[in-house]
């Protein structure tokens, strides 16, 4: 059985309340309000704000169908993950489940790919945040802002899991308030209830005018899927963080059950408002970004700066969570012997210091590549990690098929969250993910083919390492077996 992290309450050692901290494992330092906001904020990434304009320009109002299809897939995958995590909460989440359900090779491979994805994200988000900050305070160079942001958030994560939770609570809170206000104000404008808005430009007619709901044909929905699928990465963070909460099972169950309305409101709701406020082919969407253009159409002053602040908050939130997520995955890998043992050691505050520092060092290296070799090395890093989300979802599906049987056989009372229509919806999800991957291989316009091929290359290398390690471990075990037998006979 996969080893699980040791959880202790903050300030509680083996001697009970008031005893010395053990430093032997993660601590339950996340409060319910932290977990709630992490779960809500996890689905609102910076990609939603800055990446939706390309999808709208490519697909038209039909981008709503693209978001709906991917959102449905994410809901199903999160239901599967919730089933496994509620029964067995762990900081390794899907990697630990894959380790047990499919074999050590699967847990090793998907764990390291996920870690790789997030350390690259650290560089992408640090650079994006630094660009905004440099525009406000140009006296500090962009690389200086990237350094400052990374150092501050590293210090936050090193302090305690509670400090991470507190920062994320406020970062996610700002995102939630901002996008909720956008939906309310924009919705009023769409239905003509907001004074001062040009009714000829805002309205439901934008959904079918300007070439129809699918101006570029039904095939554009698939292209839209490729453009929006990666903005959903992060929904699974709540299941990793739940391992450090006081009631992991309750936290996972709550996060899993609320994923439907979170995606429905924040993704579909906000995109619906955007495509109703402006024609999909408006030049402003392509030039200024979908949300900035929508705010400008309402006559809101300084819309660009307002959106820059919201995007910066999303970037900082993503950085904060990315560093946390990468370090916890490294911690779990260390516990299972798939990474150096130092990764599994924690401070007296329950913080995996080595896992955090190694993750941030690789993030700094990626930032350096972004500034020094943006069109070669860094482009390779970004593209080679681009399809990891789909691979993670695929592994979750296959793990759930196996884990359901294991849980039912060993502890059926732990099935407090159940996948709907098992196993049919699981297999349907697998088929859809495979279809998207195959379709990406035909996409040369948006780098879909190179993204899948490079990610597969990296995955093949990691898998090869996993298989070699497994074979060597088997040989060592076989070699030591006769020695143990001789000792036993003696």
Tab-separated table of C-alpha atoms in Angstrom:
chain	number	residue	atom	x	y	z
A	1	UNK	CA	0.000	0.000	0.000
A	2	UNK	CA	1.246	3.501	-0.804
A	3	UNK	CA	2.734	5.200	2.208
A	4	UNK	CA	0.864	8.309	3.289
A	5	UNK	CA	2.211	11.540	4.733
A	6	UNK	CA	2.257	11.905	8.456
A	7	UNK	CA	-0.085	14.688	9.521
A	8	UNK	CA	0.211	16.490	12.826
A	9	UNK	CA	-1.688	19.505	14.046
A	10	UNK	CA	0.310	22.691	14.182
A	11	UNK	CA	2.137	22.960	17.475
A	12	UNK	CA	1.235	19.415	18.522
A	13	UNK	CA	3.970	16.869	18.837
A	14	UNK	CA	3.850	13.220	19.862
A	15	UNK	CA	3.546	14.284	23.463
A	16	UNK	CA	0.179	15.884	22.797
A	17	UNK	CA	-0.883	19.525	22.835
A	18	UNK	CA	1.952	21.776	23.869
A	19	UNK	CA	4.601	19.132	23.177
A	20	UNK	CA	7.559	19.818	20.925
A	21	UNK	CA	6.857	19.715	17.214
A	22	UNK	CA	7.954	16.483	15.661
A	23	UNK	CA	9.110	17.811	12.287
A	24	UNK	CA	8.334	14.303	11.035
A	25	UNK	CA	5.619	15.151	8.548
A	26	UNK	CA	3.180	17.665	7.140
A	27	UNK	CA	0.944	19.506	9.576
A	28	UNK	CA	-2.783	20.136	9.410
A	29	UNK	CA	-2.347	23.896	9.177
A	30	UNK	CA	-5.003	24.755	6.587
A	31	UNK	CA	-8.344	25.990	7.875
A	32	UNK	CA	-11.711	25.339	6.290
A	33	UNK	CA	-11.877	28.880	4.890
A	34	UNK	CA	-8.428	28.360	3.301
A	35	UNK	CA	-9.548	25.138	1.636
A	36	UNK	CA	-12.806	26.689	0.440
A	37	UNK	CA	-11.054	29.610	-1.229
A	38	UNK	CA	-8.259	27.415	-2.631
A	39	UNK	CA	-10.936	25.239	-4.232
A	40	UNK	CA	-12.793	28.239	-5.671
A	41	UNK	CA	-9.690	30.155	-6.750
A	42	UNK	CA	-8.086	27.070	-8.247
A	43	UNK	CA	-10.401	27.183	-11.243
A	44	UNK	CA	-9.777	30.878	-11.911
A	45	UNK	CA	-6.334	31.020	-13.474
A	46	UNK	CA	-4.604	33.854	-15.242
A	47	UNK	CA	-5.197	31.909	-18.460
A	48	UNK	CA	-8.906	32.675	-18.224
A	49	UNK	CA	-8.240	36.420	-18.312
A	50	UNK	CA	-5.440	36.551	-20.870
A	51	UNK	CA	-6.091	33.504	-23.056
A	52	UNK	CA	-9.803	33.665	-23.771
A	53	UNK	CA	-9.474	36.352	-26.449
A	54	UNK	CA	-7.714	33.947	-28.850
A	55	UNK	CA	-10.429	31.352	-28.364
A	56	UNK	CA	-13.193	33.889	-28.991
A	57	UNK	CA	-11.482	35.225	-32.113
A	58	UNK	CA	-11.022	31.673	-33.445
A	59	UNK	CA	-14.389	30.124	-32.572
A	60	UNK	CA	-16.785	33.034	-32.167
A	61	UNK	CA	-19.658	32.803	-29.653
A	62	UNK	CA	-19.377	29.034	-30.057
A	63	UNK	CA	-16.404	29.213	-27.696
A	64	UNK	CA	-19.071	28.708	-25.022
A	65	UNK	CA	-19.469	25.144	-26.293
A	66	UNK	CA	-15.716	24.608	-26.122
A	67	UNK	CA	-15.642	25.794	-22.512
A	68	UNK	CA	-18.729	23.700	-21.708
A	69	UNK	CA	-17.209	20.514	-23.138
A	70	UNK	CA	-13.883	20.944	-21.370
A	71	UNK	CA	-15.666	22.043	-18.202
A	72	UNK	CA	-17.787	18.887	-18.268
A	73	UNK	CA	-14.635	16.781	-18.664
A	74	UNK	CA	-13.007	18.533	-15.710
A	75	UNK	CA	-16.118	17.962	-13.574
A	76	UNK	CA	-16.009	14.235	-14.381
A	77	UNK	CA	-12.263	13.953	-13.755
A	78	UNK	CA	-12.569	15.838	-10.467
A	79	UNK	CA	-15.380	13.496	-9.445
A	80	UNK	CA	-13.079	10.529	-10.041
A	81	UNK	CA	-10.248	12.199	-8.167
A	82	UNK	CA	-12.616	13.151	-5.372
A	83	UNK	CA	-13.718	9.538	-5.018
A	84	UNK	CA	-10.125	8.367	-4.549
A	85	UNK	CA	-8.966	11.313	-2.441
A	86	UNK	CA	-11.929	11.242	-0.055
A	87	UNK	CA	-11.203	7.577	0.605
A	88	UNK	CA	-7.470	8.147	0.921
A	89	UNK	CA	-6.435	11.829	1.357
A	90	UNK	CA	-2.763	12.414	0.621
A	91	UNK	CA	-0.507	15.252	-0.497
A	92	UNK	CA	0.467	13.105	-3.477
A	93	UNK	CA	-3.145	13.027	-4.692
A	94	UNK	CA	-3.455	11.412	-8.129
A	95	UNK	CA	0.234	10.414	-8.213
A	96	UNK	CA	-0.137	8.413	-5.001
A	97	UNK	CA	-3.391	6.885	-6.271
A	98	UNK	CA	-1.731	5.921	-9.578
A	99	UNK	CA	1.169	4.409	-7.623
A	100	UNK	CA	-1.189	2.000	-5.908
A	101	UNK	CA	-3.743	1.444	-8.666
A	102	UNK	CA	-1.493	1.136	-11.719
A	103	UNK	CA	1.968	0.526	-10.285
A	104	UNK	CA	5.025	2.476	-9.069
A	105	UNK	CA	5.962	3.338	-12.658
A	106	UNK	CA	2.699	5.274	-13.092
A	107	UNK	CA	3.000	7.211	-9.828
A	108	UNK	CA	6.631	8.056	-10.568
A	109	UNK	CA	5.965	9.184	-14.139
A	110	UNK	CA	2.879	11.313	-13.595
A	111	UNK	CA	4.274	12.758	-10.353
A	112	UNK	CA	7.454	14.023	-11.969
A	113	UNK	CA	5.602	15.274	-15.075
A	114	UNK	CA	3.244	17.236	-12.846
A	115	UNK	CA	6.157	18.673	-10.892
A	116	UNK	CA	7.860	19.634	-14.172
A	117	UNK	CA	4.676	21.349	-15.366
A	118	UNK	CA	4.435	23.545	-12.283
A	119	UNK	CA	8.089	24.612	-12.141
A	120	UNK	CA	7.737	25.781	-15.751
A	121	UNK	CA	4.517	27.569	-14.791
A	122	UNK	CA	6.484	29.368	-12.061
A	123	UNK	CA	8.694	30.911	-14.729
A	124	UNK	CA	5.788	31.812	-17.025
A	125	UNK	CA	3.778	33.458	-14.268
A	126	UNK	CA	6.769	35.226	-12.676
A	127	UNK	CA	7.603	36.778	-16.039
A	128	UNK	CA	3.971	37.803	-16.649
A	129	UNK	CA	3.701	39.392	-13.210
A	130	UNK	CA	7.042	41.144	-13.600
A	131	UNK	CA	5.917	42.686	-16.908
A	132	UNK	CA	2.868	44.237	-15.198
A	133	UNK	CA	4.887	45.514	-12.228
A	134	UNK	CA	7.561	46.999	-14.495
A	135	UNK	CA	4.839	48.939	-16.308
A	136	UNK	CA	3.816	50.476	-12.987
A	137	UNK	CA	7.323	51.013	-11.576
A	138	UNK	CA	9.790	51.011	-14.497
A	139	UNK	CA	12.709	51.945	-12.213
A	140	UNK	CA	12.964	48.236	-11.295
A	141	UNK	CA	13.879	46.036	-14.292
A	142	UNK	CA	11.616	43.172	-15.246
A	143	UNK	CA	14.060	40.508	-14.086
A	144	UNK	CA	14.269	42.328	-10.746
A	145	UNK	CA	10.512	42.142	-10.265
A	146	UNK	CA	10.533	38.448	-11.199
A	147	UNK	CA	13.210	37.874	-8.562
A	148	UNK	CA	11.335	39.846	-5.900
A	149	UNK	CA	8.053	38.034	-6.542
A	150	UNK	CA	9.688	34.603	-6.457
A	151	UNK	CA	11.631	35.354	-3.263
A	152	UNK	CA	8.582	36.715	-1.403
A	153	UNK	CA	6.374	33.761	-2.273
A	154	UNK	CA	9.178	31.301	-1.516
A	155	UNK	CA	9.506	32.845	1.941
A	156	UNK	CA	5.741	32.543	2.379
A	157	UNK	CA	5.775	28.843	1.556
A	158	UNK	CA	8.812	28.225	3.765
A	159	UNK	CA	7.167	29.864	6.782
A	160	UNK	CA	4.279	27.410	7.185
A	161	UNK	CA	1.410	25.862	5.280
A	162	UNK	CA	-0.855	28.265	7.171
A	163	UNK	CA	0.931	31.271	5.641
A	164	UNK	CA	0.486	29.773	2.181
A	165	UNK	CA	-3.200	29.256	2.939
A	166	UNK	CA	-3.606	32.815	4.206
A	167	UNK	CA	-1.944	34.369	1.149
A	168	UNK	CA	-3.967	32.171	-1.170
A	169	UNK	CA	-7.165	33.011	0.710
A	170	UNK	CA	-6.730	36.716	-0.079
A	171	UNK	CA	-5.374	36.240	-3.600
A	172	UNK	CA	-8.253	33.928	-4.506
A	173	UNK	CA	-10.710	36.219	-2.701
A	174	UNK	CA	-9.730	39.163	-4.891
A	175	UNK	CA	-10.134	37.026	-8.019
A	176	UNK	CA	-13.531	35.763	-6.942
A	177	UNK	CA	-14.831	39.234	-6.032
A	178	UNK	CA	-13.486	40.736	-9.264
A	179	UNK	CA	-14.932	38.165	-11.619
A	180	UNK	CA	-18.229	38.046	-9.702
A	181	UNK	CA	-18.530	41.835	-10.012
A	182	UNK	CA	-17.696	41.582	-13.715
A	183	UNK	CA	-20.453	39.003	-14.256
A	184	UNK	CA	-23.061	41.022	-12.325
A	185	UNK	CA	-22.255	44.388	-13.943
A	186	UNK	CA	-21.829	42.863	-17.389
A	187	UNK	CA	-25.044	40.869	-17.036
A	188	UNK	CA	-26.993	44.001	-16.177
A	189	UNK	CA	-25.543	45.702	-19.254
A	190	UNK	CA	-26.435	42.761	-21.508
A	191	UNK	CA	-30.086	42.951	-20.473
A	192	UNK	CA	-30.176	46.737	-20.718
A	193	UNK	CA	-30.361	47.395	-16.988
A	194	UNK	CA	-27.104	49.339	-16.704
A	195	UNK	CA	-27.361	53.074	-17.512
A	196	UNK	CA	-24.999	54.567	-20.053
A	197	UNK	CA	-24.372	51.440	-22.130
A	198	UNK	CA	-24.867	51.467	-25.907
A	199	UNK	CA	-27.714	48.981	-26.417
A	200	UNK	CA	-26.753	48.545	-30.078
A	201	UNK	CA	-23.455	46.968	-29.027
A	202	UNK	CA	-24.394	44.981	-25.907
A	203	UNK	CA	-27.071	42.345	-26.050
A	204	UNK	CA	-27.951	38.719	-26.705
A	205	UNK	CA	-27.969	39.503	-30.429
A	206	UNK	CA	-24.169	39.272	-30.373
A	207	UNK	CA	-24.527	35.514	-29.909
A	208	UNK	CA	-26.067	35.014	-33.337
A	209	UNK	CA	-25.121	38.157	-35.250
A	210	UNK	CA	-21.889	38.694	-37.176
A	211	UNK	CA	-21.925	35.373	-38.991
A	212	UNK	CA	-23.964	33.312	-36.536
A	213	UNK	CA	-23.207	31.355	-33.369
A	214	UNK	CA	-20.540	29.327	-35.214
A	215	UNK	CA	-19.189	31.783	-37.808
A	216	UNK	CA	-16.160	29.609	-38.553
A	217	UNK	CA	-18.015	26.301	-38.671
A	218	UNK	CA	-18.604	23.509	-36.179
A	219	UNK	CA	-14.988	22.367	-36.490
A	220	UNK	CA	-13.903	25.557	-34.752
A	221	UNK	CA	-15.341	24.135	-31.513
A	222	UNK	CA	-12.555	21.542	-31.499
A	223	UNK	CA	-9.940	24.205	-32.124
A	224	UNK	CA	-11.467	26.178	-29.284
A	225	UNK	CA	-11.084	23.146	-27.019
A	226	UNK	CA	-7.359	23.083	-27.727
A	227	UNK	CA	-7.081	26.761	-26.852
A	228	UNK	CA	-9.002	26.628	-23.554
A	229	UNK	CA	-8.248	23.166	-22.156
A	230	UNK	CA	-5.065	24.211	-20.366
A	231	UNK	CA	-6.695	27.132	-18.571
A	232	UNK	CA	-8.525	24.560	-16.396
A	233	UNK	CA	-5.320	23.155	-14.896
A	234	UNK	CA	-5.319	23.828	-11.171
A	235	UNK	CA	-8.726	22.419	-10.288
A	236	UNK	CA	-6.988	19.463	-8.658
A	237	UNK	CA	-4.938	21.575	-6.224
A	238	UNK	CA	-7.671	21.380	-3.587
A	239	UNK	CA	-7.211	17.588	-3.347
A	240	UNK	CA	-3.482	18.028	-2.680
A	241	UNK	CA	-4.037	20.770	-0.123
A	242	UNK	CA	-6.757	18.759	1.623
A	243	UNK	CA	-4.051	16.455	2.953
A	244	UNK	CA	-2.927	19.299	5.235
A	245	UNK	CA	-6.358	20.219	6.554
A	246	UNK	CA	-7.957	19.183	9.822
A	247	UNK	CA	-10.699	17.208	8.074
A	248	UNK	CA	-9.303	16.012	4.712
A	249	UNK	CA	-12.286	13.854	3.785
A	250	UNK	CA	-14.767	16.684	4.325
A	251	UNK	CA	-12.539	19.130	2.418
A	252	UNK	CA	-12.215	16.828	-0.591
A	253	UNK	CA	-15.932	16.062	-0.638
A	254	UNK	CA	-16.846	19.748	-0.503
A	255	UNK	CA	-14.357	20.712	-3.235
A	256	UNK	CA	-15.561	17.895	-5.483
A	257	UNK	CA	-19.252	18.676	-5.065
A	258	UNK	CA	-18.788	22.399	-5.740
A	259	UNK	CA	-16.753	22.071	-8.946
A	260	UNK	CA	-19.886	22.166	-11.140
A	261	UNK	CA	-21.099	25.597	-10.056
A	262	UNK	CA	-17.551	26.974	-9.886
A	263	UNK	CA	-16.896	26.165	-13.534
A	264	UNK	CA	-20.429	27.128	-14.554
A	265	UNK	CA	-20.299	30.545	-12.910
A	266	UNK	CA	-16.701	31.653	-13.344
A	267	UNK	CA	-15.908	30.199	-16.769
A	268	UNK	CA	-19.176	29.919	-18.669
A	269	UNK	CA	-20.750	32.892	-16.879
A	270	UNK	CA	-17.911	35.326	-17.525
A	271	UNK	CA	-17.319	34.226	-21.133
A	272	UNK	CA	-21.057	34.488	-21.814
A	273	UNK	CA	-20.969	38.088	-20.596
A	274	UNK	CA	-17.940	38.890	-22.778
A	275	UNK	CA	-19.439	37.554	-26.019
A	276	UNK	CA	-22.739	39.320	-25.281
A	277	UNK	CA	-21.144	42.696	-24.497
A	278	UNK	CA	-19.110	42.801	-27.716
A	279	UNK	CA	-19.299	41.206	-31.162
A	280	UNK	CA	-16.904	38.249	-31.279
A	281	UNK	CA	-15.009	39.817	-34.209
A	282	UNK	CA	-14.476	43.149	-32.460
A	283	UNK	CA	-10.932	44.429	-32.979
A	284	UNK	CA	-10.855	45.494	-29.333
A	285	UNK	CA	-10.989	41.848	-28.169
A	286	UNK	CA	-7.917	40.933	-30.194
A	287	UNK	CA	-6.000	44.126	-29.351
A	288	UNK	CA	-6.843	44.686	-25.675
A	289	UNK	CA	-7.943	41.246	-24.490
A	290	UNK	CA	-11.487	40.028	-23.973
A	291	UNK	CA	-12.062	41.268	-20.410
A	292	UNK	CA	-10.381	44.651	-20.882
A	293	UNK	CA	-12.371	45.215	-24.070
A	294	UNK	CA	-15.578	44.246	-22.275
A	295	UNK	CA	-14.878	46.665	-19.416
A	296	UNK	CA	-14.018	49.427	-21.889
A	297	UNK	CA	-17.339	48.875	-23.677
A	298	UNK	CA	-19.103	49.648	-20.388
A	299	UNK	CA	-17.359	52.987	-20.179
A	300	UNK	CA	-15.483	52.050	-17.012
A	301	UNK	CA	-12.493	54.343	-16.581
A	302	UNK	CA	-8.998	52.826	-16.401
A	303	UNK	CA	-10.331	49.419	-17.436
A	304	UNK	CA	-6.881	48.322	-18.582
A	305	UNK	CA	-5.246	49.070	-15.227
A	306	UNK	CA	-8.101	47.456	-13.330
A	307	UNK	CA	-7.684	44.296	-15.354
A	308	UNK	CA	-3.894	44.426	-14.954
A	309	UNK	CA	-4.386	44.425	-11.192
A	310	UNK	CA	-6.752	41.442	-11.409
A	311	UNK	CA	-4.372	39.566	-13.722
A	312	UNK	CA	-1.459	40.346	-11.377
A	313	UNK	CA	-3.467	38.926	-8.478
A	314	UNK	CA	-4.178	35.795	-10.528
A	315	UNK	CA	-0.506	35.514	-11.428
A	316	UNK	CA	0.586	35.805	-7.793
A	317	UNK	CA	-2.063	33.273	-6.798
A	318	UNK	CA	-0.872	30.873	-9.486
A	319	UNK	CA	2.753	31.355	-8.400
A	320	UNK	CA	1.867	30.783	-4.765
A	321	UNK	CA	-0.138	27.650	-5.509
A	322	UNK	CA	2.330	26.433	-8.133
A	323	UNK	CA	5.212	26.475	-5.679
A	324	UNK	CA	3.071	24.812	-3.019
A	325	UNK	CA	1.812	22.148	-5.434
A	326	UNK	CA	5.242	21.359	-6.880
A	327	UNK	CA	6.789	21.041	-3.428
A	328	UNK	CA	4.016	18.764	-2.115
A	329	UNK	CA	4.288	16.517	-5.129
A	330	UNK	CA	8.060	16.354	-4.599
A	331	UNK	CA	7.411	15.584	-0.917
A	332	UNK	CA	5.095	12.709	-1.841
A	333	UNK	CA	7.609	11.350	-4.362
A	334	UNK	CA	10.281	11.471	-1.675
A	335	UNK	CA	8.068	9.571	0.757
A	336	UNK	CA	7.519	6.820	-1.785
A	337	UNK	CA	11.207	6.557	-2.625
A	338	UNK	CA	10.723	8.083	-6.081
A	339	UNK	CA	12.757	11.189	-5.194
A	340	UNK	CA	15.640	11.930	-2.808
A	341	UNK	CA	14.712	11.233	0.804
A	342	UNK	CA	15.549	14.850	1.673
A	343	UNK	CA	12.349	15.861	-0.139
A	344	UNK	CA	10.301	13.952	2.441
A	345	UNK	CA	11.868	15.680	5.453
A	346	UNK	CA	9.993	18.554	7.069
A	347	UNK	CA	10.878	21.357	9.435
A	348	UNK	CA	9.408	21.661	12.921
A	349	UNK	CA	6.594	23.652	11.270
A	350	UNK	CA	5.757	20.763	8.952
A	351	UNK	CA	7.254	22.414	5.857
A	352	UNK	CA	9.154	20.290	3.283
A	353	UNK	CA	12.004	22.788	2.969
A	354	UNK	CA	14.184	20.837	0.531
A	355	UNK	CA	11.233	20.126	-1.775
A	356	UNK	CA	10.324	23.829	-1.830
A	357	UNK	CA	13.865	25.061	-2.423
A	358	UNK	CA	14.598	22.585	-5.216
A	359	UNK	CA	11.319	23.471	-6.928
A	360	UNK	CA	11.990	27.199	-6.742
A	361	UNK	CA	15.586	26.745	-7.963
A	362	UNK	CA	14.301	25.024	-11.086
A	363	UNK	CA	11.756	27.828	-11.403
A	364	UNK	CA	14.595	30.378	-11.286
A	365	UNK	CA	16.507	28.416	-13.925
A	366	UNK	CA	13.434	28.457	-16.160
A	367	UNK	CA	13.095	32.229	-15.614
A	368	UNK	CA	16.729	32.629	-16.703
A	369	UNK	CA	16.044	30.608	-19.853
A	370	UNK	CA	13.019	32.802	-20.548
A	371	UNK	CA	15.184	35.924	-20.561
A	372	UNK	CA	18.277	34.411	-22.191
A	373	UNK	CA	16.848	31.858	-24.648
A	374	UNK	CA	13.118	32.655	-25.017
A	375	UNK	CA	12.715	31.194	-28.504
A	376	UNK	CA	14.697	28.009	-27.994
A	377	UNK	CA	15.241	26.484	-24.553
A	378	UNK	CA	12.301	28.165	-22.820
A	379	UNK	CA	9.962	27.519	-25.748
A	380	UNK	CA	10.927	23.852	-25.512
A	381	UNK	CA	10.162	23.818	-21.777
A	382	UNK	CA	6.747	25.419	-22.280
A	383	UNK	CA	5.723	23.182	-25.178
A	384	UNK	CA	7.074	20.006	-23.584
A	385	UNK	CA	4.941	20.601	-20.481
A	386	UNK	CA	1.887	21.870	-22.366
A	387	UNK	CA	-0.059	18.594	-22.638
A	388	UNK	CA	0.687	17.415	-19.094
A	389	UNK	CA	-2.839	18.384	-18.001
A	390	UNK	CA	-4.368	15.892	-20.427
A	391	UNK	CA	-1.931	13.178	-19.335
A	392	UNK	CA	-2.778	13.831	-15.680
A	393	UNK	CA	-6.503	13.574	-16.394
A	394	UNK	CA	-5.944	10.358	-18.358
A	395	UNK	CA	-4.021	8.774	-15.478
A	396	UNK	CA	-6.739	9.836	-13.021
A	397	UNK	CA	-9.341	8.050	-15.166
A	398	UNK	CA	-7.412	4.788	-15.374
A	399	UNK	CA	-6.511	4.941	-11.684
A	400	UNK	CA	-10.156	5.374	-10.709
A	401	UNK	CA	-11.186	2.304	-12.711
A	402	UNK	CA	-8.823	0.210	-10.605
A	403	UNK	CA	-9.116	2.039	-7.262
A	404	UNK	CA	-12.908	1.681	-7.128
A	405	UNK	CA	-12.486	-2.100	-6.975
A	406	UNK	CA	-9.720	-1.845	-4.362
A	407	UNK	CA	-11.739	0.460	-2.111
A	408	UNK	CA	-14.874	-1.661	-2.451
A	409	UNK	CA	-12.900	-4.760	-1.455
A	410	UNK	CA	-10.973	-3.233	1.455
A	411	UNK	CA	-13.068	-0.398	2.917
A	412	UNK	CA	-16.375	0.221	1.113
A	413	UNK	CA	-17.461	2.644	3.861
A	414	UNK	CA	-14.818	5.091	2.549
A	415	UNK	CA	-16.701	5.555	-0.727
A	416	UNK	CA	-18.334	8.759	0.460
A	417	UNK	CA	-17.867	10.289	-3.002
A	418	UNK	CA	-18.832	8.084	-5.945
A	419	UNK	CA	-18.207	8.562	-9.630
A	420	UNK	CA	-21.467	8.846	-11.554
A	421	UNK	CA	-22.467	5.959	-13.846
A	422	UNK	CA	-19.272	4.031	-13.117
A	423	UNK	CA	-17.539	2.798	-15.250
A	424	UNK	CA	-19.295	4.207	-18.321
A	425	UNK	CA	-18.596	7.911	-17.745
A	426	UNK	CA	-15.011	7.057	-16.859
A	427	UNK	CA	-14.493	5.305	-20.187
A	428	UNK	CA	-16.283	8.144	-21.985
A	429	UNK	CA	-13.869	10.613	-20.376
A	430	UNK	CA	-10.902	8.497	-21.476
A	431	UNK	CA	-12.213	8.429	-25.045
A	432	UNK	CA	-12.673	12.206	-25.068
A	433	UNK	CA	-9.159	12.879	-23.739
A	434	UNK	CA	-7.606	10.520	-26.290
A	435	UNK	CA	-9.644	12.213	-29.036
A	436	UNK	CA	-8.363	15.646	-27.984
A	437	UNK	CA	-4.765	14.392	-27.964
A	438	UNK	CA	-5.163	12.883	-31.433
A	439	UNK	CA	-6.819	16.055	-32.733
A	440	UNK	CA	-3.948	18.110	-31.341
A	441	UNK	CA	-1.593	16.079	-33.531
A	442	UNK	CA	-3.370	17.547	-36.574
A	443	UNK	CA	-3.118	21.119	-35.278
A	444	UNK	CA	-0.144	22.984	-36.713
A	445	UNK	CA	-1.631	26.479	-36.594
A	446	UNK	CA	-1.649	26.715	-32.776
A	447	UNK	CA	1.374	24.454	-32.074
A	448	UNK	CA	-0.866	21.607	-30.925
A	449	UNK	CA	1.205	18.974	-32.699
A	450	UNK	CA	4.553	20.146	-31.315
A	451	UNK	CA	3.073	20.447	-27.824
A	452	UNK	CA	1.798	16.855	-27.795
A	453	UNK	CA	4.936	15.402	-29.397
A	454	UNK	CA	7.330	17.223	-27.054
A	455	UNK	CA	5.269	16.322	-23.994
A	456	UNK	CA	5.201	12.703	-25.143
A	457	UNK	CA	8.975	12.826	-25.572
A	458	UNK	CA	9.503	14.071	-22.024
A	459	UNK	CA	6.944	11.568	-20.712
A	460	UNK	CA	8.744	8.728	-22.527
A	461	UNK	CA	12.062	9.733	-20.945
A	462	UNK	CA	10.532	9.877	-17.451
A	463	UNK	CA	8.731	6.562	-18.022
A	464	UNK	CA	11.976	4.936	-19.182
A	465	UNK	CA	13.682	6.118	-15.991
A	466	UNK	CA	10.783	4.726	-13.935
A	467	UNK	CA	10.978	1.312	-15.632
A	468	UNK	CA	14.778	1.122	-15.247
A	469	UNK	CA	14.494	2.018	-11.555
A	470	UNK	CA	11.795	-0.596	-11.083
A	471	UNK	CA	13.897	-3.275	-12.789
A	472	UNK	CA	17.011	-2.399	-10.794
A	473	UNK	CA	14.997	-2.448	-7.563
A	474	UNK	CA	13.692	-5.908	-8.497
A	475	UNK	CA	17.202	-7.193	-9.112
A	476	UNK	CA	18.449	-5.803	-5.815
A	477	UNK	CA	15.541	-7.434	-4.017
A	478	UNK	CA	16.265	-10.765	-5.730
A	479	UNK	CA	19.967	-10.494	-4.871
A	480	UNK	CA	19.324	-9.842	-1.179
A	481	UNK	CA	16.693	-12.575	-0.846
A	482	UNK	CA	19.231	-15.491	-0.667
A	483	UNK	CA	21.230	-13.565	1.958
A	484	UNK	CA	18.104	-13.160	4.101
A	485	UNK	CA	17.309	-16.862	3.713
A	486	UNK	CA	20.823	-17.838	4.824
A	487	UNK	CA	20.584	-15.602	7.871
A	488	UNK	CA	17.214	-17.130	8.712
A	489	UNK	CA	18.590	-20.688	8.397
A	490	UNK	CA	21.611	-19.848	10.526
